[in-house]
Coordinates of C-alpha atoms in Angstrom, one line a residue:
Chain A
M1 CA 0.0 0.0 0.0
P2 CA 1.5 3.3 -1.1
E3 CA 1.9 6.1 1.4
V4 CA -1.4 8.0 1.8
T5 CA -0.9 11.7 1.2
G6 CA -3.0 14.5 2.7
R7 CA -4.5 15.1 -0.7
D8 CA -5.7 11.6 -0.9
R9 CA -7.4 11.9 2.5
L10 CA -9.1 15.1 1.5
V11 CA -10.5 13.5 -1.7
A12 CA -11.6 10.5 0.2
A13 CA -13.4 12.6 2.8
L14 CA -15.1 14.6 0.1
R15 CA -16.3 11.3 -1.4
K16 CA -17.3 9.4 1.7
P17 CA -19.0 11.5 4.5
S18 CA -18.6 10.0 7.9
R19 CA -20.2 10.6 11.3
G20 CA -17.2 12.6 12.5
Q21 CA -17.8 15.1 9.6
A22 CA -21.2 15.9 10.9
V23 CA -19.8 17.1 14.2
V24 CA -17.3 19.2 12.3
A25 CA -20.1 20.5 10.2
V26 CA -22.0 21.7 13.2
L27 CA -19.0 23.4 14.7
L28 CA -18.1 25.0 11.4
A29 CA -21.7 26.2 11.1
V30 CA -21.4 27.9 14.5
L31 CA -18.1 29.4 13.3
G32 CA -19.6 30.7 10.1
F33 CA -22.6 32.1 11.9
A34 CA -20.6 33.8 14.6
G35 CA -18.2 35.2 12.0
V36 CA -21.0 36.7 9.8
V37 CA -22.8 38.1 12.9
Q38 CA -19.6 39.7 14.0
V39 CA -18.8 41.2 10.6
R40 CA -22.3 42.6 10.3
A41 CA -22.2 44.1 13.9
N42 CA -18.8 45.6 13.1
D43 CA -20.2 47.2 9.9
R44 CA -23.2 48.6 11.6
D45 CA -21.6 50.3 14.5
Q46 CA -17.9 50.5 13.9
N47 CA -17.3 53.3 16.3
F48 CA -18.4 51.7 19.5
V49 CA -18.6 47.9 19.2
G50 CA -15.6 46.4 21.0
A51 CA -14.7 49.7 22.5
R52 CA -13.3 49.4 26.0
Q53 CA -15.1 50.9 29.0
S54 CA -12.3 53.4 29.5
D55 CA -12.6 54.4 25.8
L56 CA -16.3 54.9 26.2
I57 CA -15.8 56.9 29.3
A58 CA -13.3 59.1 27.6
L59 CA -15.7 59.6 24.7
I60 CA -18.5 60.5 27.0
S61 CA -16.4 62.9 29.0
T62 CA -15.3 64.5 25.7
L63 CA -18.9 64.9 24.7
A64 CA -19.8 66.3 28.1
L65 CA -17.0 68.8 27.8
A66 CA -18.2 69.8 24.3
T67 CA -21.7 70.2 25.7
D68 CA -20.5 72.3 28.5
R69 CA -18.6 74.5 26.1
A70 CA -21.6 74.8 23.8
E71 CA -23.9 75.7 26.8
A72 CA -21.4 78.3 28.0
E73 CA -21.4 79.8 24.5
I74 CA -25.2 79.8 24.4
A75 CA -25.3 81.6 27.8
E76 CA -22.8 84.2 26.6
L77 CA -24.6 84.8 23.4
E78 CA -27.9 85.2 25.3
D79 CA -26.2 87.8 27.5
T80 CA -25.0 89.6 24.5
R81 CA -28.4 89.6 22.9
E82 CA -30.0 90.9 26.1
S83 CA -27.5 93.7 26.4
L84 CA -28.0 94.6 22.8
Q85 CA -31.7 94.7 23.3
D86 CA -31.2 97.0 26.4
D87 CA -29.0 99.2 24.2
A88 CA -31.6 99.3 21.5
D89 CA -34.3 100.2 24.1
S90 CA -32.2 103.0 25.6
T91 CA -31.4 104.3 22.1
Q92 CA -35.1 104.3 21.3
T93 CA -35.8 106.3 24.5
A94 CA -33.0 108.7 23.8
L95 CA -34.3 109.1 20.3
A96 CA -37.9 109.8 21.6
V97 CA -36.6 112.3 24.1
A98 CA -34.5 114.0 21.4
R99 CA -37.5 114.2 19.0
E100 CA -39.6 115.8 21.8
R101 CA -36.9 118.3 22.5
V102 CA -36.6 119.1 18.7
E103 CA -40.4 119.7 18.6
T104 CA -40.3 121.9 21.7
L105 CA -37.3 123.9 20.6
G106 CA -38.7 124.1 17.1
I107 CA -41.9 125.8 18.4
L108 CA -39.8 128.1 20.7
A109 CA -37.4 129.0 17.9
G110 CA -40.3 129.3 15.5
T111 CA -38.9 126.9 12.9
V112 CA -42.0 124.7 12.8
P113 CA -45.7 125.6 12.4
A114 CA -47.8 125.2 15.6
V115 CA -51.4 124.8 16.6
G116 CA -53.2 125.1 20.0
P117 CA -55.5 127.1 22.1
G118 CA -54.7 130.8 22.4
V119 CA -56.0 134.3 21.6
R120 CA -56.2 136.5 18.6
V121 CA -55.5 140.2 19.3
T122 CA -56.7 142.6 16.7
V123 CA -55.2 146.1 17.0
E124 CA -56.7 148.9 14.9
S125 CA -55.3 152.4 14.8
R126 CA -55.0 155.4 12.7
T127 CA -51.9 155.6 10.6
G128 CA -48.7 156.8 12.3
T129 CA -50.1 156.7 15.8
L130 CA -49.3 153.2 16.9
G131 CA -45.7 152.1 16.8
T132 CA -43.1 149.9 18.3
D133 CA -43.5 151.4 21.8
Q134 CA -47.0 149.9 22.2
L135 CA -46.5 146.7 20.3
L136 CA -43.2 145.8 22.0
N137 CA -44.8 146.2 25.4
G138 CA -47.8 144.1 24.2
L139 CA -45.5 141.3 23.1
E140 CA -43.6 141.5 26.3
E141 CA -46.8 141.1 28.3
L142 CA -47.9 138.2 26.2
R143 CA -44.5 136.5 26.7
N144 CA -44.7 137.0 30.4
A145 CA -48.1 135.4 30.4
G146 CA -46.6 132.3 28.9
A147 CA -47.1 132.8 25.1
E148 CA -45.5 129.8 23.4
A149 CA -45.8 131.0 19.8
I150 CA -46.6 134.4 18.4
E151 CA -47.5 135.4 14.8
I152 CA -48.3 138.8 13.4
N153 CA -50.6 139.3 10.4
D154 CA -50.2 135.6 9.4
T155 CA -46.8 136.5 7.9
V156 CA -44.2 137.1 10.6
R157 CA -43.3 134.7 13.4
V158 CA -42.2 136.5 16.5
V159 CA -39.3 134.8 18.2
A160 CA -36.5 135.7 20.6
Q161 CA -34.4 137.4 17.8
T162 CA -37.3 139.2 16.3
G163 CA -36.7 142.9 15.8
L164 CA -39.4 145.6 15.5
V165 CA -38.6 148.9 13.8
D166 CA -40.9 151.8 12.9
S167 CA -41.1 152.0 9.2
P168 CA -40.2 155.4 7.7
T169 CA -43.3 155.3 5.5
E170 CA -46.0 153.7 7.4
G171 CA -46.6 150.6 9.5
L172 CA -43.7 148.5 11.0
L173 CA -40.8 146.5 9.8
I174 CA -40.6 143.2 11.6
D175 CA -37.4 141.3 10.8
G176 CA -37.3 143.4 7.7
N177 CA -40.9 142.5 6.6
P178 CA -43.3 145.5 6.2
V179 CA -46.4 145.0 8.3
Q180 CA -49.5 147.2 8.0
A181 CA -52.3 148.0 10.4
P182 CA -54.6 146.5 11.4
Y183 CA -52.2 144.2 13.3
V184 CA -53.5 140.7 14.0
I185 CA -51.5 139.1 16.7
E186 CA -52.1 135.4 17.1
V187 CA -50.8 133.8 20.2
I188 CA -50.7 130.2 21.5
G189 CA -50.9 129.8 25.2
D190 CA -53.4 129.7 28.0
P191 CA -56.2 131.9 26.6
Y192 CA -57.4 133.4 29.9
T193 CA -54.0 134.2 31.2
L194 CA -53.0 135.8 27.8
S195 CA -56.2 138.0 27.6
T196 CA -55.8 139.2 31.2
A197 CA -52.2 140.0 30.6
L198 CA -53.2 142.6 28.1
D199 CA -56.0 144.1 30.1
F200 CA -54.8 145.8 33.2
D201 CA -54.2 149.4 34.4
G202 CA -51.5 150.9 32.2
G203 CA -51.4 147.7 30.1
F204 CA -51.3 147.1 26.4
I205 CA -55.0 147.9 25.8
E206 CA -54.9 151.2 27.7
E207 CA -51.7 152.2 25.9
V208 CA -53.3 151.6 22.5
E209 CA -56.5 153.3 23.5
A210 CA -54.3 156.3 24.7
V211 CA -53.3 156.8 21.0
D212 CA -57.0 156.3 19.9
G213 CA -56.5 152.7 18.8
V214 CA -58.9 149.8 19.3
V215 CA -57.9 146.4 20.7
R216 CA -60.1 143.3 20.3
V217 CA -59.1 140.1 22.1
E218 CA -60.7 136.8 21.1
E219 CA -60.1 133.7 23.1
L220 CA -59.9 130.7 20.8
D221 CA -59.8 127.0 21.2
T222 CA -57.5 126.6 18.2
V223 CA -55.1 129.1 16.9
E224 CA -53.1 128.0 13.9
I225 CA -49.7 129.6 13.4
A226 CA -48.3 128.7 9.9
A227 CA -45.5 131.3 9.6
T228 CA -42.0 130.1 10.5
S229 CA -38.8 132.0 11.1
R230 CA -35.4 131.0 10.0
V231 CA -32.8 130.5 12.8
P232 CA -29.4 131.7 11.7
E233 CA -26.5 129.3 12.5
P234 CA -24.5 130.7 15.3
T235 CA -21.1 132.0 14.0
F236 CA -19.3 132.8 17.1
A237 CA -21.0 131.1 20.0
E238 CA -20.3 127.4 20.6
P239 CA -22.0 125.2 23.2
V240 CA -20.0 124.5 26.3
E241 CA -19.3 120.7 26.7
Q242 CA -21.3 119.5 29.7
E243 CA -20.1 116.5 31.8
Chain B
M1 CA -18.2 17.5 2.2
I2 CA -20.6 17.7 5.0
S3 CA -18.2 20.0 6.9
A4 CA -18.1 22.5 4.0
L5 CA -21.9 22.4 3.8
G6 CA -22.0 23.1 7.5
L7 CA -19.9 26.2 7.0
V8 CA -22.1 27.5 4.2
V9 CA -25.2 26.8 6.2
G10 CA -23.8 28.8 9.2
V11 CA -22.9 31.8 6.9
L12 CA -26.3 31.7 5.3
L13 CA -28.1 31.5 8.7
G14 CA -26.1 34.6 9.9
L15 CA -26.9 36.5 6.7
F16 CA -30.7 35.7 6.8
L17 CA -31.4 36.0 10.6
Q18 CA -29.2 39.1 11.1
P19 CA -29.2 38.7 14.9
D20 CA -28.1 41.4 17.2
V21 CA -25.0 40.6 19.2
P22 CA -25.9 40.6 22.9
F23 CA -24.3 43.4 24.8
W24 CA -22.3 41.1 27.2
L25 CA -21.0 39.1 24.2
E26 CA -19.7 42.1 22.2
P27 CA -16.1 42.2 23.4
Y28 CA -15.7 38.4 23.2
L29 CA -17.2 37.5 19.9
P30 CA -14.4 38.7 17.7
I31 CA -11.8 36.9 19.8
A32 CA -13.9 33.8 19.9
V33 CA -14.3 33.8 16.1
V34 CA -10.5 34.1 15.6
A35 CA -9.9 31.3 18.2
A36 CA -12.4 29.0 16.3
L37 CA -10.7 29.8 13.1
D38 CA -7.4 28.7 14.7
A39 CA -9.0 25.4 15.9
T40 CA -10.5 24.8 12.4
F41 CA -7.2 25.3 10.6
G42 CA -5.5 23.1 13.2
A43 CA -8.1 20.4 12.5
L44 CA -7.6 20.7 8.8
R45 CA -3.9 20.3 9.2
A46 CA -4.3 17.3 11.5
F47 CA -6.7 15.7 9.0
L48 CA -4.2 16.1 6.2
D49 CA -1.6 14.6 8.5
G50 CA -3.9 11.6 9.0
I51 CA -4.1 12.2 12.8
F52 CA -7.5 13.9 12.8
D53 CA -9.9 12.9 15.6
D54 CA -13.3 14.5 15.7
K55 CA -13.4 14.2 19.5
V56 CA -10.1 16.1 19.8
F57 CA -11.4 18.7 17.3
V58 CA -14.6 19.3 19.3
V59 CA -12.7 19.7 22.5
S60 CA -10.0 21.9 21.0
F61 CA -12.6 24.1 19.3
V62 CA -14.7 24.6 22.4
S63 CA -11.7 25.1 24.7
N64 CA -10.0 27.5 22.3
V65 CA -13.1 29.7 22.2
L66 CA -13.6 29.5 25.9
I67 CA -10.0 30.3 26.8
A68 CA -9.8 33.1 24.4
A69 CA -13.0 34.6 25.8
L70 CA -11.7 34.0 29.4
I71 CA -8.4 35.8 28.7
V72 CA -10.2 38.8 27.3
Y73 CA -12.7 38.8 30.2
L74 CA -9.7 38.6 32.7
G75 CA -8.0 41.4 30.8
D76 CA -11.2 43.6 31.1
Q77 CA -11.4 43.0 34.8
L78 CA -7.7 43.9 35.2
G79 CA -8.0 47.0 33.0
V80 CA -5.8 45.7 30.2
G81 CA -8.5 44.2 28.0
G82 CA -7.4 46.0 24.9
Q83 CA -3.8 44.9 25.2
L84 CA -4.7 41.3 26.1
S85 CA -7.1 41.1 23.1
T86 CA -4.2 42.2 20.9
G87 CA -1.9 39.6 22.4
V88 CA -4.5 36.8 21.9
I89 CA -5.1 37.9 18.3
V90 CA -1.3 37.9 17.6
V91 CA -0.8 34.5 19.1
L92 CA -3.7 33.0 17.3
G93 CA -2.7 34.7 14.1
I94 CA 0.8 33.1 14.3
R95 CA -0.8 29.7 14.9
I96 CA -3.1 30.1 12.0
F97 CA -0.2 31.1 9.7
S98 CA 1.8 28.1 10.7
N99 CA -1.2 25.7 10.3
V100 CA -2.0 27.2 6.9
A101 CA 1.7 26.8 5.9
A102 CA 1.5 23.1 6.8
I103 CA -1.8 22.7 4.9
R104 CA -0.2 24.4 1.9
R105 CA 2.7 21.9 2.0
H106 CA 0.3 19.0 2.0
L107 CA -1.9 20.2 -0.7
F108 CA 0.7 21.7 -3.1
H109 CA 3.8 19.9 -1.9
A110 CA 5.5 23.3 -1.7

């Protein structure tokens, strides 16, 4: 009998199955099953399968650190947003206050039209009898009584810089504009206070009547003042910086 | 012949059933598979040498798998699981290589 080689045995085993081969088959089936399962599990979750406890803990703590950082960033950004909103609010308030001031100053300086309760004072006189003496006093009285806006003959706004000059021909020159009698002075302010300011002993009405003029005072709920004056830019004066 | 069929059946079962690996088994399954591969190649070599015994094969197969899993488990308990797994894989790899070399000599006489 010639020497049996490994190849002969393999061929023989392939031709004649034996009982021993069945056992081997079972074990090999287990091996194949386990191998395939492992490969599939590995494919599905390559990051964490087989990872050691310490690796997982390191991973988790890394994630926790990242979360902490992200949360800190969120808190910081929320703070920033809040402070920006506060800034925006205070800017809005400052803007509203500034607008109010602009309106107030505009009315006082006569740069914007105004409307409100007040009086209409009509002064009639013969030519050449009534002049700046009487009118200036009258305007002063009205100012003292709290006049907020004054207009004469619907054409001239009377403000702090307004100048009254007796015209060489007739009437008046107010800020260079000729104004003829009858003079209609429209004033915004408290109607009662304004009308009483003109009517007292030695007051405007008596002064006008002394030169044979007639004064009519009407208290009105709405006086409209459309004329505006131009405020010249200050050339020499500069505001003092306030702390 | 039946053995080869068994391997195919096992692979097909794994493909079709697609079972999830239980959590407690996850660290040990790869090592166990490598150990089983080692036992299988050892058995094939013994068969070609004419000294194959199915009883020996069963015992070596099961004990290989169990010892491999035990070593990894021990390593995990000692905190050197990763390194021990590598060590086991290296040893088994060397054995598989030498077995396959013997099988090659038998089959191809080279």
